[in-house]
Tab-separated table of C-alpha atoms in Angstrom:
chain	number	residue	atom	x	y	z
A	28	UNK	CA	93.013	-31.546	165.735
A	29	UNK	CA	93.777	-28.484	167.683
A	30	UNK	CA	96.548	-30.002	169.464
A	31	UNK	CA	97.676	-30.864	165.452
A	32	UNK	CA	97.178	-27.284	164.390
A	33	UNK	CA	98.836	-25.573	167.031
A	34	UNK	CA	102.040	-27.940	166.769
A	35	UNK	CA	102.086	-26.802	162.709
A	36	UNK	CA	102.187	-23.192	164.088
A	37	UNK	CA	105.104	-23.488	166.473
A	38	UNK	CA	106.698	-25.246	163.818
A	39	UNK	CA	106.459	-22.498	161.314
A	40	UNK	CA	106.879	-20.012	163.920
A	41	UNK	CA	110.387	-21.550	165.082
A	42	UNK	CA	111.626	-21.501	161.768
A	43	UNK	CA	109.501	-17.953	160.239
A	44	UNK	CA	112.354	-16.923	157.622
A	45	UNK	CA	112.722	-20.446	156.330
A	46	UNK	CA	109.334	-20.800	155.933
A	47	UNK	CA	108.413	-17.076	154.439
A	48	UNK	CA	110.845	-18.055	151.989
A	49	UNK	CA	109.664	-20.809	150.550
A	50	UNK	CA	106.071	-19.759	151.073
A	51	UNK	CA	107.194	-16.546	148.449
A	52	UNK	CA	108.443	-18.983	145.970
A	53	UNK	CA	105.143	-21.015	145.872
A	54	UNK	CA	103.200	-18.065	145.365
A	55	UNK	CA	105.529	-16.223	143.156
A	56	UNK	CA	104.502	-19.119	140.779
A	57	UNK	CA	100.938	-19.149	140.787
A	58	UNK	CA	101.346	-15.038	140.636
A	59	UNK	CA	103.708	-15.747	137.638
A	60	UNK	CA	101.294	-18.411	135.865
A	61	UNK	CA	98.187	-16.831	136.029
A	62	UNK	CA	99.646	-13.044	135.235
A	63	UNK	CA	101.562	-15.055	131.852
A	64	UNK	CA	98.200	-16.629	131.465
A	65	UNK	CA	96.739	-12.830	131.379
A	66	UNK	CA	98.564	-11.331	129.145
A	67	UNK	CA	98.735	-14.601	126.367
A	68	UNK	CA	94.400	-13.981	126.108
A	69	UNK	CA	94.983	-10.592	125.919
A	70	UNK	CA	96.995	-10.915	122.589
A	71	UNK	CA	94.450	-13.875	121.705
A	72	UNK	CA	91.271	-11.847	122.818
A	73	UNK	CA	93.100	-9.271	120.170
A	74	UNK	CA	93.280	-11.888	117.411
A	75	UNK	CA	90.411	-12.967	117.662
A	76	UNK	CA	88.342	-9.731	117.543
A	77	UNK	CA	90.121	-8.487	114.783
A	78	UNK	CA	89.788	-12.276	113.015
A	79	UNK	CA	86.065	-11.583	113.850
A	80	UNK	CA	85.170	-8.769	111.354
A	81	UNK	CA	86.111	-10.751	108.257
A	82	UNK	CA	85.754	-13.288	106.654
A	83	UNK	CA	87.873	-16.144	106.527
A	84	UNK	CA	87.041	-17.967	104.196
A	85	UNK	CA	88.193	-15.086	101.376
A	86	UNK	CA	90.474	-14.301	99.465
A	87	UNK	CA	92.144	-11.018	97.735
A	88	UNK	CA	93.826	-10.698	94.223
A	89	UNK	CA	95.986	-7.981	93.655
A	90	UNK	CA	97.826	-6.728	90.528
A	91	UNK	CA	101.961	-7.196	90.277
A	92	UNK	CA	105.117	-7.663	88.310
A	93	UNK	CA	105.850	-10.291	86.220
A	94	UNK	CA	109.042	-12.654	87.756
A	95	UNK	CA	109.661	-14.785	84.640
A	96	UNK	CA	109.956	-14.372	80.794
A	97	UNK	CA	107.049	-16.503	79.176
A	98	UNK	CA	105.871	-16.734	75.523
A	99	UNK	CA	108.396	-14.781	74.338
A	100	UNK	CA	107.705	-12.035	76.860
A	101	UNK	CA	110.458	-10.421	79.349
A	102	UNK	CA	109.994	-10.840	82.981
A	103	UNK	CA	109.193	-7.258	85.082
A	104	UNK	CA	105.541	-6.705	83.367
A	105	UNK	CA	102.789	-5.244	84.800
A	106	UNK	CA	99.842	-7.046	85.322
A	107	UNK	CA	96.792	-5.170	84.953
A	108	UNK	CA	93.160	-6.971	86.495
A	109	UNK	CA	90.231	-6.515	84.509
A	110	UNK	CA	86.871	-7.315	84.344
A	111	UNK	CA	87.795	-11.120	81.916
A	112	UNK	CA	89.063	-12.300	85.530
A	113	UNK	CA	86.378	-11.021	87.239
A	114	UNK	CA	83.908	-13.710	84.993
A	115	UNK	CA	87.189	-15.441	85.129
A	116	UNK	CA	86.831	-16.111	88.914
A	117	UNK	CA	82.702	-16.352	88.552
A	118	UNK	CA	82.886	-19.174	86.028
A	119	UNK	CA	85.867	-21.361	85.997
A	120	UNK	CA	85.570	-22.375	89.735
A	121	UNK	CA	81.838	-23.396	90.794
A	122	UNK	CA	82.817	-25.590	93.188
A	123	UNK	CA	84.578	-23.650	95.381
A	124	UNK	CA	84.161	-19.715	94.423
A	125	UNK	CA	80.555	-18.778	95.925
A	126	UNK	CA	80.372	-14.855	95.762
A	127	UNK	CA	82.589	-12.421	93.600
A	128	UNK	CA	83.374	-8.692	93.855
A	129	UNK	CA	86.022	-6.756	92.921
A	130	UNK	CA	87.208	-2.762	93.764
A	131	UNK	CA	88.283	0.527	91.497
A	132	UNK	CA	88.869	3.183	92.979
A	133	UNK	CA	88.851	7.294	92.236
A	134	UNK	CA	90.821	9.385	94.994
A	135	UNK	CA	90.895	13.199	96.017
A	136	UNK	CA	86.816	13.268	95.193
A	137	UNK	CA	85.174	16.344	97.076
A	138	UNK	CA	81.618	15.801	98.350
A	139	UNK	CA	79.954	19.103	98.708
A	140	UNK	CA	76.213	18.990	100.749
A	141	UNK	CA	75.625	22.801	100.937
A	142	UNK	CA	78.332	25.048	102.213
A	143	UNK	CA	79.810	22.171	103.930
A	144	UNK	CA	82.677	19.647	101.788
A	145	UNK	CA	84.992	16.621	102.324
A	146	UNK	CA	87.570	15.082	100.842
A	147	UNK	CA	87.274	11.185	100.376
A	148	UNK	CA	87.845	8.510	97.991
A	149	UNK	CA	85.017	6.570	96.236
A	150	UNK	CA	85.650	2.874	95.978
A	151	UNK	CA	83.538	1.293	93.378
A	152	UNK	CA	82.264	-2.126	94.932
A	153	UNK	CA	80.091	-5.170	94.931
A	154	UNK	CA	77.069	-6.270	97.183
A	155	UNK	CA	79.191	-9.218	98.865
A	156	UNK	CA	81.967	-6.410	100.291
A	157	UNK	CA	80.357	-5.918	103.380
A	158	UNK	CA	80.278	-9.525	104.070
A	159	UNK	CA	83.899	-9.776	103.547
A	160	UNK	CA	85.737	-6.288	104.788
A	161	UNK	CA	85.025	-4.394	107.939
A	162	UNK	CA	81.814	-3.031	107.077
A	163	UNK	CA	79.184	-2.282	109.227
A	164	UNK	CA	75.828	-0.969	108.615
A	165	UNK	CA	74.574	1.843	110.429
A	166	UNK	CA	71.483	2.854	108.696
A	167	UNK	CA	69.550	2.300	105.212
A	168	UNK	CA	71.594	-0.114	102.756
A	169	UNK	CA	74.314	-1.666	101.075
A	170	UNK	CA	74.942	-1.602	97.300
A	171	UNK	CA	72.684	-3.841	95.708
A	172	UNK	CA	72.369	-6.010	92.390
A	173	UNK	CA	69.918	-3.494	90.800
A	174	UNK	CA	72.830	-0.937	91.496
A	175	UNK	CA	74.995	-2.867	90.103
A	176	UNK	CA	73.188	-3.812	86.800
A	177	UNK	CA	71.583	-0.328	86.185
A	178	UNK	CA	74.853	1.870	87.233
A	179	UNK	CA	72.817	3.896	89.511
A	180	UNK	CA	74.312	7.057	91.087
A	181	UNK	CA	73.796	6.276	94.626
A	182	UNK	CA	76.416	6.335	97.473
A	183	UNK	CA	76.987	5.080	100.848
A	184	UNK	CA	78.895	7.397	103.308
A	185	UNK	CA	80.599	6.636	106.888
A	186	UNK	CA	79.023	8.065	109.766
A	187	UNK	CA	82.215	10.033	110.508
A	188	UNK	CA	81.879	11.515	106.501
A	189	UNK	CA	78.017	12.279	107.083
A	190	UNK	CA	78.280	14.410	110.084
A	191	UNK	CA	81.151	16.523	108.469
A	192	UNK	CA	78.497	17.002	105.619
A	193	UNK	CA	75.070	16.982	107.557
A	194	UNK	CA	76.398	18.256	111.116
A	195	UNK	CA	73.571	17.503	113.593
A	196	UNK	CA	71.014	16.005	110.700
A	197	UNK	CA	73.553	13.524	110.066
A	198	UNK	CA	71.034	10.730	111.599
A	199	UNK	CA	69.215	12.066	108.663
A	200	UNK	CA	71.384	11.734	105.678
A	201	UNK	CA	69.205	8.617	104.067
A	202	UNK	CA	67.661	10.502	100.520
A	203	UNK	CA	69.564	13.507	100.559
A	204	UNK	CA	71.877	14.611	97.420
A	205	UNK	CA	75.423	15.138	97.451
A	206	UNK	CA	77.985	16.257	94.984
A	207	UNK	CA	81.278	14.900	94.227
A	208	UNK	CA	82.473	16.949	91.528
A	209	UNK	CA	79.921	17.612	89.754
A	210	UNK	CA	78.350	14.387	89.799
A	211	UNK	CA	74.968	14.257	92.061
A	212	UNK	CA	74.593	10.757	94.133
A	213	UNK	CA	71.889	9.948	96.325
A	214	UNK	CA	72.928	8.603	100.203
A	215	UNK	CA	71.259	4.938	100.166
A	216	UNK	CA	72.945	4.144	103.403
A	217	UNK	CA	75.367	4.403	106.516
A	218	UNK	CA	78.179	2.512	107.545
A	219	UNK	CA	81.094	1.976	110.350
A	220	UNK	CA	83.939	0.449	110.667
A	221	UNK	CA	86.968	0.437	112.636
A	222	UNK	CA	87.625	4.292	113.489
A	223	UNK	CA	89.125	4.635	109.805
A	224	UNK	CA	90.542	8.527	110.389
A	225	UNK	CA	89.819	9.319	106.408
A	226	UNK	CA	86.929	6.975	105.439
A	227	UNK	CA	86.034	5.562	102.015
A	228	UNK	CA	82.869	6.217	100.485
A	229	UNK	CA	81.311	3.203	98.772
A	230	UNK	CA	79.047	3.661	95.066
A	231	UNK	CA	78.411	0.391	92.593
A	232	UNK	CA	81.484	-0.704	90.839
A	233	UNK	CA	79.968	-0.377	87.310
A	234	UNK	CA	79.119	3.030	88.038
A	235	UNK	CA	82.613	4.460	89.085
A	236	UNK	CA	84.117	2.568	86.151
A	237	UNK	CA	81.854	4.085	83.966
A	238	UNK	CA	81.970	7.795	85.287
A	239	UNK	CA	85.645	8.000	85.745
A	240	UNK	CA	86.494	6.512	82.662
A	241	UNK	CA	88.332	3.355	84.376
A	242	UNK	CA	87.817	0.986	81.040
A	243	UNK	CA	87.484	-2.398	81.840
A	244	UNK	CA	90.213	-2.454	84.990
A	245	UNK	CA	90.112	-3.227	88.441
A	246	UNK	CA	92.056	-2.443	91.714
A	247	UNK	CA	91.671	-6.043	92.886
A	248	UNK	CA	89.198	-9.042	93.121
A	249	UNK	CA	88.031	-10.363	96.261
A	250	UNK	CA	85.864	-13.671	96.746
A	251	UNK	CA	84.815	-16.139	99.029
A	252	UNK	CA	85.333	-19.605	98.804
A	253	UNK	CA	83.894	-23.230	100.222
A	254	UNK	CA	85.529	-26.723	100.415
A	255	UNK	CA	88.789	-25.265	101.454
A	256	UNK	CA	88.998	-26.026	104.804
A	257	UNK	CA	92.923	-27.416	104.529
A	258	UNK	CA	96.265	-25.424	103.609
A	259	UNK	CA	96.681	-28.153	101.708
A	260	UNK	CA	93.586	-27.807	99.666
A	261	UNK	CA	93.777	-23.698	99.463
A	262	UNK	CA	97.115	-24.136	97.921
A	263	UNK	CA	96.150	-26.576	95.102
A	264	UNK	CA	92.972	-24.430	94.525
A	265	UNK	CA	95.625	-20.988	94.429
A	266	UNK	CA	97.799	-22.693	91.926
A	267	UNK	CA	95.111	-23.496	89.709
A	268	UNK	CA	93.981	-19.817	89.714
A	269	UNK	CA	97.315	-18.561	88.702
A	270	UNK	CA	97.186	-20.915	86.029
A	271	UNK	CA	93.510	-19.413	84.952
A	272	UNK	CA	94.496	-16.406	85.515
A	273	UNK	CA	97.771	-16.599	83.642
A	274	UNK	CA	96.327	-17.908	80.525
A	275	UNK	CA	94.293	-14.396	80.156
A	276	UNK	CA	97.524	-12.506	81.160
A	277	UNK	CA	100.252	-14.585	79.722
A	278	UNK	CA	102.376	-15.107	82.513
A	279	UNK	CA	103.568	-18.649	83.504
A	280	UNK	CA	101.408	-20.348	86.514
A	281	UNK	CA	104.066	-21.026	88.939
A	282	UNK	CA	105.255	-16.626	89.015
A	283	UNK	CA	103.742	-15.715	92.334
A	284	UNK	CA	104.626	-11.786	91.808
A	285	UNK	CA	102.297	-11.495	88.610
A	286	UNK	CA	99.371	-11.481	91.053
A	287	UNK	CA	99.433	-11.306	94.704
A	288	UNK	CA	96.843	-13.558	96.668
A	289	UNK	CA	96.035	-12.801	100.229
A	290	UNK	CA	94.118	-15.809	101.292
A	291	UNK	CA	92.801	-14.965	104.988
A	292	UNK	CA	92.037	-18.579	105.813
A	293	UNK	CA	95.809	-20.022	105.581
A	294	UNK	CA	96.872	-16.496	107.304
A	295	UNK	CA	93.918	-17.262	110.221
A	296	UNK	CA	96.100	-21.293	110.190
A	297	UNK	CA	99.102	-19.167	110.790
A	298	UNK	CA	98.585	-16.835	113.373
A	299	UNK	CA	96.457	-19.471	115.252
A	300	UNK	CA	99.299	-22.005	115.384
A	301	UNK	CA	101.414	-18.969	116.449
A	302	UNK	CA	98.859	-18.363	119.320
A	303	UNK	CA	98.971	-21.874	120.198
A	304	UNK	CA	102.498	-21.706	120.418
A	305	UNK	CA	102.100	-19.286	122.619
A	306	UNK	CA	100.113	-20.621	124.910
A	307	UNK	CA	102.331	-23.388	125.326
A	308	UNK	CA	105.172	-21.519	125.842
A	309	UNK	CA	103.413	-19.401	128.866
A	310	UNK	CA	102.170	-22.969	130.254
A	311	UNK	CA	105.841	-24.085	129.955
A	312	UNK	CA	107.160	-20.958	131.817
A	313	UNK	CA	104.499	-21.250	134.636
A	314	UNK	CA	104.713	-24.579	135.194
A	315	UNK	CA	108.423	-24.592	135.671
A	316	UNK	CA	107.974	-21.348	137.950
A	317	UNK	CA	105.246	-23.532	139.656
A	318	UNK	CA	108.123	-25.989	140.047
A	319	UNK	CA	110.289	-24.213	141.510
A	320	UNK	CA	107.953	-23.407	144.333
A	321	UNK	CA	107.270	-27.198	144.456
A	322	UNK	CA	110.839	-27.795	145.006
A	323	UNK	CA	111.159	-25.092	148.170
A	324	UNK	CA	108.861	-27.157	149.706
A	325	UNK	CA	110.090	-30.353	149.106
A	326	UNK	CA	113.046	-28.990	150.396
A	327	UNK	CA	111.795	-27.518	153.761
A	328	UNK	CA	110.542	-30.256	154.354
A	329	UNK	CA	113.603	-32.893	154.136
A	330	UNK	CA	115.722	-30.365	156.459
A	331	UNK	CA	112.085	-30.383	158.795
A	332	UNK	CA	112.606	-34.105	158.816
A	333	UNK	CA	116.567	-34.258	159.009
A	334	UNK	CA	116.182	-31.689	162.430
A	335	UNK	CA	112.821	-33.357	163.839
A	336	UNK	CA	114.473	-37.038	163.647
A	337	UNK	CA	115.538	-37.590	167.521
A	338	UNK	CA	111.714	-35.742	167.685
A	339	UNK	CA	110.182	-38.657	165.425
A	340	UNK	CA	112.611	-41.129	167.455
A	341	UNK	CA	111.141	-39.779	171.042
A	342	UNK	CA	107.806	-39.620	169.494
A	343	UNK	CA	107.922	-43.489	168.528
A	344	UNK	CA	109.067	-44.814	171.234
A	345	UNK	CA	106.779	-43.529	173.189
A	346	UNK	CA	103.913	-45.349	171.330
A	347	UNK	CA	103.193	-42.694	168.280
A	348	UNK	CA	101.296	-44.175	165.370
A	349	UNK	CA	103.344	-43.924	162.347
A	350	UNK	CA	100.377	-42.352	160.509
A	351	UNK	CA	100.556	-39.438	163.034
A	352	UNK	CA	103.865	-38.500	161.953
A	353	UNK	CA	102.951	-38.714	158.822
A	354	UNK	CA	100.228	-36.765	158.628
A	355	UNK	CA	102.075	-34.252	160.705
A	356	UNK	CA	104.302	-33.658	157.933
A	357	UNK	CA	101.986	-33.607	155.218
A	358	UNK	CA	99.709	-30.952	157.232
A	359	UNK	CA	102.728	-29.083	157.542
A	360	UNK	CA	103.261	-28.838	153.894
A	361	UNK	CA	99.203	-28.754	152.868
A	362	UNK	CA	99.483	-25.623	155.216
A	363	UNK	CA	102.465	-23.589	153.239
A	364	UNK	CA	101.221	-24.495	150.048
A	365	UNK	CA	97.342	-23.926	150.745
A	366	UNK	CA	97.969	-20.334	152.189
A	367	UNK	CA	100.903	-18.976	150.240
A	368	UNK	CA	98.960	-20.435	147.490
A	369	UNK	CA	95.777	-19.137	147.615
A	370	UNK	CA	98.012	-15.624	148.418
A	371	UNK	CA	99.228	-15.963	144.928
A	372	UNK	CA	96.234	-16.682	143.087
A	373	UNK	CA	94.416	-13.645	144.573
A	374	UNK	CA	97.591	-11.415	143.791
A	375	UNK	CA	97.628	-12.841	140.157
A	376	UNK	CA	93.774	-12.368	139.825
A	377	UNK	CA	94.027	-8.608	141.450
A	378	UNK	CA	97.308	-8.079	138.392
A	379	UNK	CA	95.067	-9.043	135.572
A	380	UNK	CA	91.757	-7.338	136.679
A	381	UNK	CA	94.134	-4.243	136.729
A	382	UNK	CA	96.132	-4.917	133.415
A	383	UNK	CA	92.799	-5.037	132.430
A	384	UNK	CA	91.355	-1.509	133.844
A	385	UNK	CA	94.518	0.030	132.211
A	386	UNK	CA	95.031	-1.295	129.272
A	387	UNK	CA	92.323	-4.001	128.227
A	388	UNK	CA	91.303	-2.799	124.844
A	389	UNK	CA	94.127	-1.587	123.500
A	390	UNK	CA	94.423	-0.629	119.951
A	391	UNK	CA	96.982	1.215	117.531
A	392	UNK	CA	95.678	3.685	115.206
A	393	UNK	CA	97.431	3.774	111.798
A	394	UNK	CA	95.695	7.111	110.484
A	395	UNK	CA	93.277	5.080	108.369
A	396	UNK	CA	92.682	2.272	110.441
A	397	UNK	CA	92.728	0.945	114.135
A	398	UNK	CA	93.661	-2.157	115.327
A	399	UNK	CA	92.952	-3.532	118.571
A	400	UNK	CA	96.191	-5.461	119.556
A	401	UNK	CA	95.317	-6.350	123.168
A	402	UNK	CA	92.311	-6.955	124.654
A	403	UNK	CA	90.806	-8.482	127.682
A	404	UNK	CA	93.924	-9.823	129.615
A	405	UNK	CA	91.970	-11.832	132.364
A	406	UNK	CA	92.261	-15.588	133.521
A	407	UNK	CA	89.284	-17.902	133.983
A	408	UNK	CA	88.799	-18.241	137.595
A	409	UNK	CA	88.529	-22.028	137.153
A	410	UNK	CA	91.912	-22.128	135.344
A	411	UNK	CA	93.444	-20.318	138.520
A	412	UNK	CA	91.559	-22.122	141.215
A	413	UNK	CA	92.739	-25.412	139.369
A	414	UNK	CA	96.770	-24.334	139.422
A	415	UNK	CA	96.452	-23.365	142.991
A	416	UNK	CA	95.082	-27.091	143.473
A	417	UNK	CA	97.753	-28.765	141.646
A	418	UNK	CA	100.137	-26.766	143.407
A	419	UNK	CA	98.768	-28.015	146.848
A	420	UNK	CA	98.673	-31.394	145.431
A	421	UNK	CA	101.913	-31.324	144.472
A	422	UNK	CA	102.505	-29.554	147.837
A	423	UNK	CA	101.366	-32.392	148.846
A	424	UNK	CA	103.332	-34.658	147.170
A	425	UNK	CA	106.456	-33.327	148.292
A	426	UNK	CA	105.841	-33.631	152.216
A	427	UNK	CA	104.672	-37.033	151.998
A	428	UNK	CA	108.299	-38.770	150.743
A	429	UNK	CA	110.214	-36.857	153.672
A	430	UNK	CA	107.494	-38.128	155.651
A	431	UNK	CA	107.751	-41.409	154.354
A	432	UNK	CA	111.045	-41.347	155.159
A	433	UNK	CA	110.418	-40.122	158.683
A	434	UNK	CA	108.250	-42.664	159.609
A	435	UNK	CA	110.978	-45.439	158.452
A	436	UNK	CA	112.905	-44.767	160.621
A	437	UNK	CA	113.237	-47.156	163.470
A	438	UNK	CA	113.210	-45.419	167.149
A	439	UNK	CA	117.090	-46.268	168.669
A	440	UNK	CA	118.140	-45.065	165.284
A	441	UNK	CA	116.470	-41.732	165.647
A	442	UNK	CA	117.802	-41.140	168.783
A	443	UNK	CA	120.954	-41.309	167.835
A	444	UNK	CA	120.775	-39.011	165.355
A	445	UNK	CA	123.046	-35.702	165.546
């Protein structure tokens, strides 16, 4: 064994630039692979925390233009929501709509708490709206049914929006008063969400629609659904809401711009075949890199073999084993693959850990919202231990067919060779 190790050492020592060479391309690809690797979870990690905080199985109705003429009526109307498709939505669909809410709005409201004001906007909402926006609760309640039913003048602030108002008793902001222009509300409750900059404040729907003199309309609807667990199916169930809905409204079923649908389900199909896509294309790109370092190898070690042959020849004749050539070879290549390899990994590991320190949770602030877009760019260590060991099996692989071919040859042809 020593005598073994010490002839794969002169070896690579008589031929250092060769071999440094084709050691850099071997672990150029695992360094490639597993930084690729890195950075695809990192956008994936990002999806799916921001996929996380709502949920999927929803869907959001907004107002629009009318497309096409239809009973007599010109194309370019504006459709208005109001409350008819809110029982619209309740009733018609039992079988697949399971909790209803909808949103109005009044903007530029001041809430005053003694000397101390903010400006916000009050979003009239539904008990089921913290199950399907970003909505977190940090203290007290949501609104409730009884809110809902009774129009009750209570209000639940962001935590940002209480300690602008309540400054160090903001922890304490659960049964105090407030005033938004003129109107008293009582806080009920806390919330947080994703850093908005200018936070909403959230009081029952029926109650803002009733105070600010909104009639019977509606910024937009927004339900959850069950049994759609297909594109297939969420598009036959869409197009037989637009019908519904189209009825009230008079619009023809097939004009998508008379109401706009955001279904986050087929969205959450989309971007996840996108991040499969992805993935595949990063695999693709590191496994071709990988090749590449396969190939040096393989290459090294047909022009070993070519320049060893009157060594082989010698070797033979004087009574070596075939198998000891072989394996000569082979430990050859094990050798550059194994410790270039496992140079690679560690360099690729050391990349990600560090793309991770600098920027692992990054996120993009809009003003009223952040979104994290990258997030936790690290590899598995299993996933990177396993693509060094295909590379050394493929390593492998490509010094035992020079090999092969070294040990083939017979002895008086090996010593004649140039």
């Amino acid at each position: 064994m020593i005598d073994l190790i010490q002839e794969i050492f002169g070896t690579i020592k008589r031929n250092k630039l060769r071999t440094f060479l084709t050691g850099f391309a071997v672990a150029w690809g695992i360094f490639m692979l597993i930084v690729l690797l890195g950075a695809g979870n990192g956008l994936i990690h990002a999806f799916e925390s921001s996929s996380a905080d709502m949920a999927m199985n929803s869907i959001k109705v907004f107002p629009g233009w009318t497309s096409k003429a239809y009973d007599g009526l010109k194309e370019g109307r504006r459709i208005e929501l109001d409350n008819k498709d809110y029982r619209i939505t309740e009733t018609d669909f039992p079988q697949n709509v399971i909790s209803v809410g909808a949103t109005v709005r009044q903007s530029n409201v001041t809430l005053t708490y003694g000397q101390d004001y903010v400006s916000t906007t009050l979003e009239g909402v539904y008990p089921n709206h913290k199950d399907v926006e970003r909505v977190k609760p940090a203290g007290g309640r949501f609104i409730n049914d009884i809110d809902i039913r009774q129009r009750r003048k209570v209000i639940i602030l962001h935590t940002k929006t209480a300690e602008m108002l309540f400054k160090k008793d903001a922890d304490k902001a659960i049964g105090k008063f407030v005033n938004a222009n003129g109107v008293v509300y009582q806080v009920v409750g806390l919330f947080t969400d994703k850093g908005s900059f200018q936070p909403n404040a959230f009081i029952p729907f029926t109650t803002l629609q009733l105070i600010y003199n909104k009639g019977d309309k509606l910024n937009n609807l927004i339900f959850m659904t069950q049994g759609l667990d297909t594109e297939e199916k969420n598009e036959i169930f869409e197009k037989e809401y637009r019908k519904a809905i189209g009825v009230h409204h008079r619009f023809t079923a097939d004009d998508k711009g008379a109401i706009w649908m955001w279904n986050r389900f087929t969205q959450f199909l989309q971007q996840e075949k996108g991040m499969r896509i992805l993935t595949i294309a990063i695999w693709v790109i590191g496994i071709f890199t990988l090749l590449s370092g396969i190939v040096g190898v393989s290459n090294i070690m047909l022009i070993t073999v070519k320049e060893r042959t009157r060594e082989f020849g010698i070797r033979k004749a004087l009574g070596a084993k075939p198998i000891s050539i072989l394996w000569l070879i082979i430990a050859e290549s094990v050798t550059i693959t194994t410790f270039f390899g496992y140079i690679g990994m560690v360099a690729g590991i050391a990349a990600t850990e560090y793309m991770n320190t600098v920027a692992g949770n990054q996120t993009v602030d809009a003003g009223v919202f952040t979104e994290t877009v990258f997030l936790n760019p690290t590899v598995d260590i299993s996933i990177a231990i396993q693509a060094t060991m295909t590379l050394v099996i493929a390593g492998t692989l490509a010094g035992f067919f020079p090999a092969r071919k070294a040990v083939m040859i017979r002895s008086i042809e090996a010593l004649r060779a140039d």
